[in-house]
GROMACS .gro file of C-alpha atoms in nm:
model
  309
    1UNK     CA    1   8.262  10.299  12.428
    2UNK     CA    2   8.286  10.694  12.448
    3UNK     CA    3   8.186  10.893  12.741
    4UNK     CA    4   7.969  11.046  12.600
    5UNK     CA    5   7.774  10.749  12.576
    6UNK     CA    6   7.828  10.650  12.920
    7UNK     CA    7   7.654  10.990  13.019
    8UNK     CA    8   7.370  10.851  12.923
    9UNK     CA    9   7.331  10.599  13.184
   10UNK     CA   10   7.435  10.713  13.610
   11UNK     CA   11   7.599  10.344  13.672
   12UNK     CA   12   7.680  10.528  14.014
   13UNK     CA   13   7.321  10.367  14.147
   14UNK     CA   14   7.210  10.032  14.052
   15UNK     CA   15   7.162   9.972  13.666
   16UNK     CA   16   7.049   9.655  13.413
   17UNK     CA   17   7.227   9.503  13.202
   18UNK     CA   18   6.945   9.557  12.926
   19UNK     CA   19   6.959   9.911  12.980
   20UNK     CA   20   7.399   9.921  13.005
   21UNK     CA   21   7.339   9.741  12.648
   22UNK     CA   22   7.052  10.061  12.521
   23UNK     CA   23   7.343  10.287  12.606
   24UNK     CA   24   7.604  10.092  12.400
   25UNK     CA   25   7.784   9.886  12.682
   26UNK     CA   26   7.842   9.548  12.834
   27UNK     CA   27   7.894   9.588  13.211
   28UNK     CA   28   7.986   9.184  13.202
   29UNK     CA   29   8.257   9.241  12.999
   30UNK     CA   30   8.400   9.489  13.212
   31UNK     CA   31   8.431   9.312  13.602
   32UNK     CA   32   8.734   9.594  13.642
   33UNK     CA   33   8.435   9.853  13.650
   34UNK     CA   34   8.152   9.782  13.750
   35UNK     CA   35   8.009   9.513  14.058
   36UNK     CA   36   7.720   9.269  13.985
   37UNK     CA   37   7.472   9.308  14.243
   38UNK     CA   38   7.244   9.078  14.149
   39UNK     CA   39   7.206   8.864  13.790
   40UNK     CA   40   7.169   9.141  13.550
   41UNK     CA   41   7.227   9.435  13.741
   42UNK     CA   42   7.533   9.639  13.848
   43UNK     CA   43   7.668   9.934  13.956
   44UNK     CA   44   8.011  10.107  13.907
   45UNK     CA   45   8.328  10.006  14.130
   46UNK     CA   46   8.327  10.262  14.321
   47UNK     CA   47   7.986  10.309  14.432
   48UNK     CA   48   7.920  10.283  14.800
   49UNK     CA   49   7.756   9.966  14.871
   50UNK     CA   50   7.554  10.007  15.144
   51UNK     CA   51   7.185   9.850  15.209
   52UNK     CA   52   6.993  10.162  15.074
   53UNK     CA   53   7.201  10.091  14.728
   54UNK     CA   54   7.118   9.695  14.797
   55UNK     CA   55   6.821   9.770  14.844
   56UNK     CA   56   6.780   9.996  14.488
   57UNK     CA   57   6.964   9.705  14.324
   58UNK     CA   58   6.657   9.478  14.413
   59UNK     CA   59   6.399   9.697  14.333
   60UNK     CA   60   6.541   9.708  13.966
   61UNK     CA   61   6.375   9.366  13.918
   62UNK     CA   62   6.025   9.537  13.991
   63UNK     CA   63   5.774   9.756  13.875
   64UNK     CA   64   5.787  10.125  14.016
   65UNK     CA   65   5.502  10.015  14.293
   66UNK     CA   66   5.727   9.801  14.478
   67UNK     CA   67   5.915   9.857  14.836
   68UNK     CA   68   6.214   9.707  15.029
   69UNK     CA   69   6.042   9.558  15.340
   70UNK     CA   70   6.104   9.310  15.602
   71UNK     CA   71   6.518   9.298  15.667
   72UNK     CA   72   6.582   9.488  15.375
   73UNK     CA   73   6.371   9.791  15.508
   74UNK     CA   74   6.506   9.720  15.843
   75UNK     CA   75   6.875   9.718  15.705
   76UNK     CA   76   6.759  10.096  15.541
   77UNK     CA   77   6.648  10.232  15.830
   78UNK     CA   78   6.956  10.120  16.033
   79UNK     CA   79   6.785   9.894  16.282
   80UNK     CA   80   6.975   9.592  16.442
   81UNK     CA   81   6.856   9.287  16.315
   82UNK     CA   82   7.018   8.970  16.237
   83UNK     CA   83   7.237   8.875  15.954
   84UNK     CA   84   7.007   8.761  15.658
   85UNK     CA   85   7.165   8.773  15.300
   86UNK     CA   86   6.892   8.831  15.105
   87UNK     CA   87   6.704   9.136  15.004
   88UNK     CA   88   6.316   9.135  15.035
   89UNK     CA   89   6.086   9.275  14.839
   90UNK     CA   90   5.683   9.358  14.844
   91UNK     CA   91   5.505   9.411  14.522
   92UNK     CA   92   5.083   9.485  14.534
   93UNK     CA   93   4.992   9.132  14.359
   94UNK     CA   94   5.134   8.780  14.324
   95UNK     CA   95   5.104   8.860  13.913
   96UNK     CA   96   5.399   9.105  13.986
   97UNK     CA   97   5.617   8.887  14.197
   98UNK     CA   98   5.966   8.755  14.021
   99UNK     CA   99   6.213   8.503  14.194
  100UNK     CA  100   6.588   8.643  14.114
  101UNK     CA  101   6.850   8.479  14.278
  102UNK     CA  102   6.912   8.678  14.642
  103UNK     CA  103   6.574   8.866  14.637
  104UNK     CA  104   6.237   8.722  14.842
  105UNK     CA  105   5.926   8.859  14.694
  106UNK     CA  106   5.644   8.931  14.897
  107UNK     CA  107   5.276   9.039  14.858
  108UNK     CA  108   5.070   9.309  15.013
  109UNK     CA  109   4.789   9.484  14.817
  110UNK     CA  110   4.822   9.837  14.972
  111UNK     CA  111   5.177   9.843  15.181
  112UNK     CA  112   5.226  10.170  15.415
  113UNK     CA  113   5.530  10.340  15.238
  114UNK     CA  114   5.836  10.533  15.332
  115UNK     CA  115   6.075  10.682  15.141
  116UNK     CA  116   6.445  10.689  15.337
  117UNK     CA  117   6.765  10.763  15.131
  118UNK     CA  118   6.569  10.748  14.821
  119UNK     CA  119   6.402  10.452  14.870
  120UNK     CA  120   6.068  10.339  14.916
  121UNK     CA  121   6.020  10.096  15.235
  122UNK     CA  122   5.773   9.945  15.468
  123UNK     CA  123   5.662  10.215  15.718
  124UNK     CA  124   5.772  10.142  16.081
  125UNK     CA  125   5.509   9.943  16.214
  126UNK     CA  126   5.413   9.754  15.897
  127UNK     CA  127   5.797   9.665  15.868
  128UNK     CA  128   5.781   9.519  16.259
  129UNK     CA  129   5.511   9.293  16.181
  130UNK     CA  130   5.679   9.138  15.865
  131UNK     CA  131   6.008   9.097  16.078
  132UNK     CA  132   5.797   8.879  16.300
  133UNK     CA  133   5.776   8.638  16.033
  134UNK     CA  134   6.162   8.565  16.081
  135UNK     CA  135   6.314   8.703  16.361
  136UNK     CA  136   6.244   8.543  16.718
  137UNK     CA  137   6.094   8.733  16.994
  138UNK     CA  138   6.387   8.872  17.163
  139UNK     CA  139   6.486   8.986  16.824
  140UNK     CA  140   6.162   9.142  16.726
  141UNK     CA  141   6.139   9.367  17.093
  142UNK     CA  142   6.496   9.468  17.016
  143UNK     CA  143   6.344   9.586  16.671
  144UNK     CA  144   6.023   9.744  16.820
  145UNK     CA  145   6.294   9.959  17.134
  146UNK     CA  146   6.488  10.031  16.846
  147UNK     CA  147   6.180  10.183  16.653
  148UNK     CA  148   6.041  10.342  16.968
  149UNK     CA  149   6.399  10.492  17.078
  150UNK     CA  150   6.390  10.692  16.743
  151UNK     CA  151   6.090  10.841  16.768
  152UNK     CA  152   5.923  10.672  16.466
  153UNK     CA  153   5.617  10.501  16.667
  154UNK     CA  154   5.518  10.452  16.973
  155UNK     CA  155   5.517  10.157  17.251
  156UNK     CA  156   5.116  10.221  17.177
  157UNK     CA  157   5.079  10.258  16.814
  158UNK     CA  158   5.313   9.959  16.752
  159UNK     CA  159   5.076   9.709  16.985
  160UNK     CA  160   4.770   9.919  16.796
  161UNK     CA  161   4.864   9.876  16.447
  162UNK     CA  162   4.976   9.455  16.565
  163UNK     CA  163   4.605   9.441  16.691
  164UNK     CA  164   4.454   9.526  16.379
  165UNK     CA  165   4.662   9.351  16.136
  166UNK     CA  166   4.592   9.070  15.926
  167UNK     CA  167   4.960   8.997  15.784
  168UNK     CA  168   5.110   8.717  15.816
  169UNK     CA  169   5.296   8.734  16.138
  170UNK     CA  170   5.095   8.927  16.323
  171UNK     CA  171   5.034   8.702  16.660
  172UNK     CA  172   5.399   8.710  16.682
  173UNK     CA  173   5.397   9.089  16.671
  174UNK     CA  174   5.150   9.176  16.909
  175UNK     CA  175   5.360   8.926  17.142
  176UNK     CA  176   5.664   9.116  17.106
  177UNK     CA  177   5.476   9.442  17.098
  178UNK     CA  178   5.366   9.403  17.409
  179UNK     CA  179   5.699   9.428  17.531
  180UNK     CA  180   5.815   9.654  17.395
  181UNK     CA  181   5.911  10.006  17.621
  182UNK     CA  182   6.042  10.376  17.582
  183UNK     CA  183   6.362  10.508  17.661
  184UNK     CA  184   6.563  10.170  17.610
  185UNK     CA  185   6.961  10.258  17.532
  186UNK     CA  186   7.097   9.959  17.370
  187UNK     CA  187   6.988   9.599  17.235
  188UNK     CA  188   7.140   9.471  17.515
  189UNK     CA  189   6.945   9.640  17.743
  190UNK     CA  190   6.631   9.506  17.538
  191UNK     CA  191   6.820   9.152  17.585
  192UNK     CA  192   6.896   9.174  17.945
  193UNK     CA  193   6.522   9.321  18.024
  194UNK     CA  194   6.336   9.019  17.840
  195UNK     CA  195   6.574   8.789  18.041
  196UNK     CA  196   6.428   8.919  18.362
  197UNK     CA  197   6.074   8.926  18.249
  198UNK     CA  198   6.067   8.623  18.082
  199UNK     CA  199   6.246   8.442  18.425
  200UNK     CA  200   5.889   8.566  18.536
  201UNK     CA  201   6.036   8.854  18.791
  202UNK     CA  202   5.806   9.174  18.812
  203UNK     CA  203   5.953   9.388  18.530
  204UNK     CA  204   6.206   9.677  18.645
  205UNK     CA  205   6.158  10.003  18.538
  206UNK     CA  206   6.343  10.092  18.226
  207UNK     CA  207   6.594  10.403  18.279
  208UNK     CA  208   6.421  10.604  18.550
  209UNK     CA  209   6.552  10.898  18.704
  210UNK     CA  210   6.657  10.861  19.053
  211UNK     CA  211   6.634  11.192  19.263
  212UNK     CA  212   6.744  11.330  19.576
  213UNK     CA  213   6.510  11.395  19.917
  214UNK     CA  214   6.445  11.813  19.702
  215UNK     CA  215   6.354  11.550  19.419
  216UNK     CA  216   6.677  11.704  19.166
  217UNK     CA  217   6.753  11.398  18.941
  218UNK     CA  218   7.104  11.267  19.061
  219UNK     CA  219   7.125  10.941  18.858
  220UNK     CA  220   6.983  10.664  18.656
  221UNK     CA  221   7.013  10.327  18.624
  222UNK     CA  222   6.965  10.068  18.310
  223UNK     CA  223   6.678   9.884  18.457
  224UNK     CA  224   6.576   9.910  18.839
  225UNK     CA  225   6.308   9.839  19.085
  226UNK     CA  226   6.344  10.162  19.298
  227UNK     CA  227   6.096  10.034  19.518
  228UNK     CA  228   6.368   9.819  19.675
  229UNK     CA  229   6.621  10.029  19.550
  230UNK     CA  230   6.790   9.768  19.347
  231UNK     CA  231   6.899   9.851  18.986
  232UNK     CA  232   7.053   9.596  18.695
  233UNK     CA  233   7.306   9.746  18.463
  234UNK     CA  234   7.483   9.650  18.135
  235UNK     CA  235   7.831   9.680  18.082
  236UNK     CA  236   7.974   9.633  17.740
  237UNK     CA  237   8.328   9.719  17.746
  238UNK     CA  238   8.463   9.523  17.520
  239UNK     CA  239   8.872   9.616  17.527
  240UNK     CA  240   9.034   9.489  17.830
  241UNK     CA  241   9.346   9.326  17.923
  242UNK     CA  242   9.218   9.027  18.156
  243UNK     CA  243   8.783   8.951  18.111
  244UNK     CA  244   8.815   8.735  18.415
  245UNK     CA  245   9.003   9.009  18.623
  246UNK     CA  246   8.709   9.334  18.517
  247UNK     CA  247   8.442   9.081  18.563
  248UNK     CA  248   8.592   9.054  18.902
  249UNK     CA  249   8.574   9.416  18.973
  250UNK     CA  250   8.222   9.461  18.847
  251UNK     CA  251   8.118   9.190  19.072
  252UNK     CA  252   8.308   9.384  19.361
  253UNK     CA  253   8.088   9.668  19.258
  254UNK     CA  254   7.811   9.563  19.308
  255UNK     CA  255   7.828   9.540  19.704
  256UNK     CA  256   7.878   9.908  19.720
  257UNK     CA  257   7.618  10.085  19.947
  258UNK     CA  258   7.483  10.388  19.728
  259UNK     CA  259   7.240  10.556  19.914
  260UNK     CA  260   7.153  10.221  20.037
  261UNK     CA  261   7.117  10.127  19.605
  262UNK     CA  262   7.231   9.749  19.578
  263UNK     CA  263   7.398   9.748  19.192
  264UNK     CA  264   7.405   9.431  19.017
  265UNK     CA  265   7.646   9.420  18.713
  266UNK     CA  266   7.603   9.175  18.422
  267UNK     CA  267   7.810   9.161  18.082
  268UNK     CA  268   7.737   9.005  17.764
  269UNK     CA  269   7.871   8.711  17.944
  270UNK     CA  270   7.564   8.707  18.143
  271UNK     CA  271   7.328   8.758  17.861
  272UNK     CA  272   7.504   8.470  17.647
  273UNK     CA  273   7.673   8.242  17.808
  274UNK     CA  274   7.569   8.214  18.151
  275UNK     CA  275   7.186   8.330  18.155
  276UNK     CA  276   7.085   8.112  18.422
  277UNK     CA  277   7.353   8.258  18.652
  278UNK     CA  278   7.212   8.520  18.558
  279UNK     CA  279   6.900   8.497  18.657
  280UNK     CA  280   7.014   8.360  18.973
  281UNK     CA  281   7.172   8.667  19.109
  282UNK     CA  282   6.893   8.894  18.979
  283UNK     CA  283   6.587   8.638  19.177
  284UNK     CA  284   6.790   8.602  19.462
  285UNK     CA  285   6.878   8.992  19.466
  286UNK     CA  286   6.524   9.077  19.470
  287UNK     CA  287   6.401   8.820  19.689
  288UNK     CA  288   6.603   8.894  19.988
  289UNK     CA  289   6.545   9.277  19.907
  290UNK     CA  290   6.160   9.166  19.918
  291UNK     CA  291   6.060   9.258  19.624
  292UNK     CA  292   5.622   9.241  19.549
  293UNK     CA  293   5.498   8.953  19.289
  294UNK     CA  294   5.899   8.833  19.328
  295UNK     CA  295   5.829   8.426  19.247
  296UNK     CA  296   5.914   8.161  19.507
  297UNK     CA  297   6.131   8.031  19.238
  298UNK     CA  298   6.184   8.153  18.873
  299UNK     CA  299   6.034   8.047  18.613
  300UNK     CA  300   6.199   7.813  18.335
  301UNK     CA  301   5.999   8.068  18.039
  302UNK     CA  302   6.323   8.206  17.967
  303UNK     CA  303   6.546   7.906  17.856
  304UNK     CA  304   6.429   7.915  17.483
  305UNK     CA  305   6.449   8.231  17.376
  306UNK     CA  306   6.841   8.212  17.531
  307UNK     CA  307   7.036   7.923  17.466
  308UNK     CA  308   7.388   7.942  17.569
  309UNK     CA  309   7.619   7.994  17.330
   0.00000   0.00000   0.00000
């Protein structure tokens, strides 16, 4: 083949066999240069392949109506989510859907459309409540913070657009949407926050700034009841020579009198592998600081949504 006659086909972005072949090639017959994506479609070696390419790949399956939606619009838009290996796809009518190997199709007669890096995906809130449909709830608020951090909807627009839908999925989502908050820095701080509330402590206040007796801001904490001036924080170093050793020393911190603050530390650790600990130190913390609505004892609401790893 010339290259001439390669010009007439950009196998930089996702391309089908059938229309390699139109152009006079075979990209089968060549696995040196080009990647198959999916059965019948490729794309040149040294394409990036990242999910808005993915994502194009799928699409090449469907008629010019359909969108990446669910994890594949997720994956798009950078959100965390889970690893899921296929690509999902809505089309407008079940007369439209196909069934290639790796690609979901879905249906939704008149989807609320995107475009981000060239490619057309479920708007934010539509994408939230088909993620509900396979993600759990601690998943799904980390989506919705996520969503909200970035300025694409709000805390009230998200539990709106829940309210009124009729997708599939949509109880979940309004459960999770009401959840969800502003101003949340991390998944883990999404993780750690659902812990609490789900233990069935009053819910700390997420990032607030903490000011001086002139009322300058002077510091903020992850989560924090400053009622009782006790605050919760997440620490995710990861690098470190001896875990047992800096877990130490963040416990050590936490008996520090800040302006009379009582700091309570809790790692990944605490999240995954010791959540009822966890909870322990937080109910007790805010029980003997006398904390409104604390419970006489927590509640058990927590133990399925984190099982111990």
């Amino acid at each position: 083949m010339t290259t001439d006659e390669r010009r007439t086909l950009d196998t930089r972005t996702p391309f089908t066999r059938a229309a390699a072949l139109a152009a006079g090639f075979d990209p089968s017959a060549e696995p040196a240069r080009f990647i198959r994506l999916f059965r019948g479609v490729y794309v040149d070696v040294g394409a990036r392949i990242d999910p808005a390419l993915r994502a194009r790949a799928a699409l090449a399956f469907f008629g010019p109506g359909a969108i990446a939606s669910h994890v594949s619009a997720a994956r798009v838009y950078g959100v965390p989510v889970p690893a899921i290996p296929d690509e999902h796809i809505t089309v407008a009518s079940r007369g439209q859907r196909r069934r290639p190997s790796g690609i979901v199709p879905h249906v939704h007669p008149a989807p609320v459309v995107r475009v981000v890096d060239g490619v057309r995906v479920s708007a934010p809130a539509q994408m939230f409540v088909e993620l509900a449909t396979m993600l759990t709830l601690v998943d799904l608020v980390v989506v919705g913070d996520f969503l909200v951090r970035r300025g694409w909807v709000t805390p009230a627009e998200l539990v709106t657009y829940c309210g009124g839908s009729s997708q599939r999925g949509a109880g979940a989502a309004r459960r999770a949407a009401a959840y969800v908050r502003e101003r949340v820095d991390s998944p883990m701080e999404t993780r750690l926050r659902l812990l609490i509330v789900l233990a069935g402590l009053p819910e700390p206040e997420v990032n607030p700034s903490i000011r001086d007796d002139q009322g300058e801001p002077i510091r903020r904490y992850d989560l924090s009841w400053p009622r009782i001036r006790v605050a919760v924080e997440y620490d995710g170093r990861q690098h470190i020579e001896r875990e047992e050793s800096w877990e130490a020393d963040l416990e050590r911190r936490e008996a520090i009198d800040d302006d009379q603050w009582r700091i309570l530390v809790v790692t990944s650790r605490g999240i995954y592998r010791e959540p009822e600990r966890t909870v322990s130190r937080i109910w007790r913390l805010v029980r003997d600081r006398r904390l409104p609505g604390a419970p006489a004892r927590p509640s058990d609401d927590w133990r399925p949504h984190f099982p111990v790893r």
